Short mmCIF file of C-alpha atoms in Angstrom, two decimals:
data_model
loop_
_atom_site.label_atom_id
_atom_site.label_comp_id
_atom_site.label_asym_id
_atom_site.label_seq_id
_atom_site.Cartn_x
_atom_site.Cartn_y
_atom_site.Cartn_z
CA ASN A 108 64.21 43.60 -53.53
CA PRO A 109 62.97 40.12 -52.61
CA GLU A 110 64.50 40.37 -49.13
CA LEU A 111 61.98 43.11 -48.36
CA ASN A 112 58.98 40.93 -49.20
CA GLU A 113 56.62 40.51 -46.27
CA THR A 114 53.96 37.80 -46.52
CA ALA A 115 52.13 38.39 -43.25
CA VAL A 116 51.99 41.68 -41.41
CA THR A 117 49.57 42.07 -38.52
CA VAL A 118 47.93 45.37 -37.67
CA ARG A 119 48.71 45.95 -33.99
CA PRO A 120 46.05 47.03 -31.45
CA ASP A 121 47.30 50.63 -31.79
CA GLY A 122 46.43 50.46 -35.51
CA LYS A 123 50.03 50.55 -36.76
CA ILE A 124 52.25 48.14 -38.69
CA SER A 125 56.02 47.71 -38.66
CA LEU A 126 58.01 47.01 -41.84
CA GLN A 127 61.64 46.97 -42.86
CA LEU A 128 63.48 50.23 -43.67
CA ILE A 129 60.63 52.57 -42.71
CA PRO A 130 59.17 53.78 -39.42
CA GLU A 131 55.93 52.25 -38.17
CA ILE A 132 52.93 53.44 -40.13
CA GLN A 133 49.23 53.83 -39.36
CA ALA A 134 47.22 51.12 -41.16
CA ALA A 135 43.94 50.92 -39.27
CA GLY A 136 41.18 52.93 -40.88
CA LEU A 137 42.83 52.93 -44.31
CA SER A 138 41.58 51.04 -47.34
CA PRO A 139 44.12 48.68 -48.96
CA GLN A 140 44.55 51.23 -51.78
CA ASP A 141 45.20 54.10 -49.34
CA LEU A 142 47.65 51.99 -47.33
CA ARG A 143 49.46 51.01 -50.55
CA LYS A 144 49.81 54.67 -51.57
CA SER A 145 51.06 55.64 -48.12
CA LEU A 146 53.62 52.83 -48.14
CA ILE A 147 54.82 53.68 -51.65
CA ASP A 148 55.28 57.33 -50.63
CA THR A 149 57.20 56.30 -47.51
CA TYR A 150 59.35 53.68 -49.26
CA ALA A 151 60.14 56.16 -52.09
CA LYS A 152 62.50 57.91 -49.66
CA GLU A 153 64.52 54.68 -49.33
CA ILE A 154 64.05 52.81 -52.64
CA ASN A 155 63.83 53.93 -56.29
CA LYS A 156 60.40 53.21 -57.79
CA PRO A 157 58.97 51.00 -55.03
CA GLU A 158 56.21 48.58 -56.10
CA LEU A 159 54.05 46.70 -53.67
CA SER A 160 50.73 44.93 -53.28
CA ILE A 161 48.41 44.82 -50.31
CA ILE A 162 46.42 41.61 -49.90
CA MET A 163 44.09 41.40 -46.92
CA ARG A 164 44.26 37.79 -45.74
CA SER A 165 41.94 38.07 -42.76
CA PHE A 166 39.63 40.60 -41.26
CA SER A 167 38.74 40.99 -37.63
CA SER A 168 35.54 42.85 -37.04
CA TRP A 169 35.40 45.70 -34.59
CA ARG A 170 33.71 44.92 -31.34
CA VAL A 171 31.93 47.20 -28.92
CA PHE A 172 30.43 46.31 -25.58
CA ILE A 173 26.95 47.34 -24.43
CA ASP A 174 26.05 47.02 -20.74
CA GLY A 175 23.59 48.29 -18.20
CA GLU A 176 19.89 48.78 -18.70
CA VAL A 177 19.51 47.19 -22.13
CA ALA A 178 17.58 44.02 -23.01
CA ARG A 179 20.63 41.99 -24.08
CA PRO A 180 23.92 43.36 -22.72
CA GLY A 181 27.11 41.98 -24.24
CA MET A 182 29.50 42.24 -27.15
CA LEU A 183 28.42 43.55 -30.54
CA ALA A 184 30.52 42.93 -33.66
CA LEU A 185 30.48 45.96 -35.93
CA THR A 186 30.37 45.31 -39.65
CA GLY A 187 30.17 48.96 -40.65
CA PRO A 188 29.73 52.44 -39.20
CA THR A 189 27.54 52.20 -36.09
CA THR A 190 26.32 54.86 -33.65
CA ILE A 191 25.49 54.62 -29.95
CA MET A 192 21.72 54.40 -30.62
CA GLN A 193 22.21 51.72 -33.27
CA SER A 194 24.29 49.65 -30.83
CA ILE A 195 21.63 50.00 -28.13
CA ALA A 196 18.95 48.96 -30.62
CA ALA A 197 21.06 45.92 -31.58
CA ALA A 198 21.21 45.05 -27.87
CA GLY A 199 17.40 44.93 -27.74
CA GLY A 200 16.83 48.56 -26.78
CA MET A 201 16.74 50.30 -23.43
CA LYS A 202 14.76 48.89 -20.52
CA GLU A 203 12.07 51.00 -18.86
CA THR A 204 14.50 51.48 -15.98
CA ALA A 205 17.15 53.15 -18.21
CA LYS A 206 18.32 56.73 -17.79
CA ALA A 207 18.75 57.96 -21.37
CA THR A 208 20.12 61.35 -20.28
CA ASP A 209 23.32 59.94 -18.74
CA VAL A 210 24.55 57.17 -21.05
CA ILE A 211 28.29 56.68 -20.64
CA LEU A 212 30.61 56.07 -23.58
CA ILE A 213 34.04 54.79 -22.52
CA ARG A 214 36.67 55.10 -25.22
CA ARG A 215 40.41 54.47 -25.17
CA GLY A 216 42.48 57.52 -25.96
CA PRO A 217 45.77 57.67 -27.87
CA ASP A 218 47.60 56.91 -24.62
CA ALA A 219 45.47 53.72 -24.17
CA ARG A 220 43.79 55.18 -21.07
CA PRO A 221 39.97 54.98 -20.89
CA TYR A 222 38.12 58.26 -21.29
CA PRO A 223 34.46 58.40 -20.21
CA LEU A 224 32.01 60.68 -22.00
CA VAL A 225 28.45 61.29 -20.77
CA VAL A 226 25.97 61.34 -23.63
CA ASN A 227 22.36 62.58 -23.48
CA LEU A 228 20.34 60.37 -25.81
CA GLU A 229 16.98 61.92 -24.93
CA GLY A 230 17.24 64.38 -27.85
CA VAL A 231 18.27 61.58 -30.18
CA ILE A 232 15.22 59.53 -29.15
CA LYS A 233 12.94 62.54 -29.72
CA GLY A 234 14.72 63.38 -32.99
CA SER A 235 15.61 66.90 -31.84
CA ASP A 236 19.39 66.51 -31.26
CA LEU A 237 21.10 63.88 -33.40
CA SER A 238 24.57 65.28 -32.58
CA GLN A 239 24.64 63.09 -29.44
CA ASP A 240 24.37 59.89 -31.53
CA ILE A 241 28.15 59.46 -31.67
CA PRO A 242 29.83 56.96 -34.04
CA LEU A 243 31.50 54.06 -32.22
CA TYR A 244 35.06 52.80 -32.59
CA ALA A 245 36.62 49.42 -31.85
CA SER A 246 36.56 48.44 -28.15
CA ASP A 247 34.19 51.25 -27.13
CA ILE A 248 31.98 50.51 -24.13
CA VAL A 249 28.43 51.87 -23.95
CA PHE A 250 26.90 51.79 -20.46
CA VAL A 251 23.22 52.66 -19.97
CA PRO A 252 22.68 53.47 -16.27
CA LYS A 253 19.55 52.96 -14.16
CA SER A 254 17.17 55.85 -13.62
CA VAL A 255 16.84 57.38 -10.15
CA ILE A 256 13.48 55.68 -9.53
CA ALA A 257 14.95 52.32 -10.61
CA ASN A 258 17.75 52.80 -8.06
CA VAL A 259 15.17 53.66 -5.36
CA ASN A 260 13.14 50.55 -6.26
CA THR A 261 16.29 48.40 -6.02
CA PHE A 262 17.12 49.92 -2.64
CA VAL A 263 13.58 49.32 -1.32
CA ASP A 264 13.60 45.74 -2.59
CA LEU A 265 17.05 44.86 -1.23
CA TYR A 266 17.03 46.68 2.09
CA ILE A 267 13.38 46.86 3.11
CA ARG A 268 11.22 44.17 1.50
CA ARG A 269 13.78 41.40 1.90
CA ASN A 270 14.78 42.37 5.45
CA ILE A 271 11.41 42.82 7.18
CA PRO A 272 10.12 39.46 8.34
CA VAL A 273 6.43 39.17 7.50
CA GLY A 274 4.76 35.81 8.19
CA ILE A 275 2.01 34.24 6.09
CA GLY A 276 -1.34 35.77 6.89
CA MET A 277 0.24 38.80 8.49
CA GLY A 278 -0.13 42.17 6.98
CA LEU A 279 -1.39 45.65 7.58
CA GLY A 280 -5.10 46.11 7.74
CA TYR A 281 -7.75 48.41 9.06
CA ASP A 282 -11.11 48.04 10.73
CA ILE A 283 -14.04 49.92 9.16
CA ASN A 284 -16.17 49.51 12.30
CA ASN A 285 -13.91 51.75 14.42
#
């Protein structure tokens, strides 16, 4: 049926595609061969002996975002399966001020709402608990927070050091003769 030929179908952000005669179908995460089989099975309910080809014309890499106490925060294009620790390493690793026990993974759920998950990477770093090194999906956000002492240092710097006027040559001293 030439009228059913589609030359360009875009995978939507929800991972689905829309075609004629059949309900929308999940395409993201499927290989072209798996998508072809799924489409043939679905079209078989509407058409006798459906035949089709899947040709991938363009590919958009998955992107995740790394922020917080890493050397180079920003976007990371994923070219294959990547875990939280691998993404942090690609961002230059954690700073000394990072709190590895409370890394936050923000992921969009099926309802498109963000869902935060606190991940303890301390066991991953030590090699004792690799279960916390979670695989990332498109549009995930990894946030590495500051440690408590880093927050205290920031507070001291912003609210004490920068707000107490100390002139040149002034300072605290002591006299050893008294």
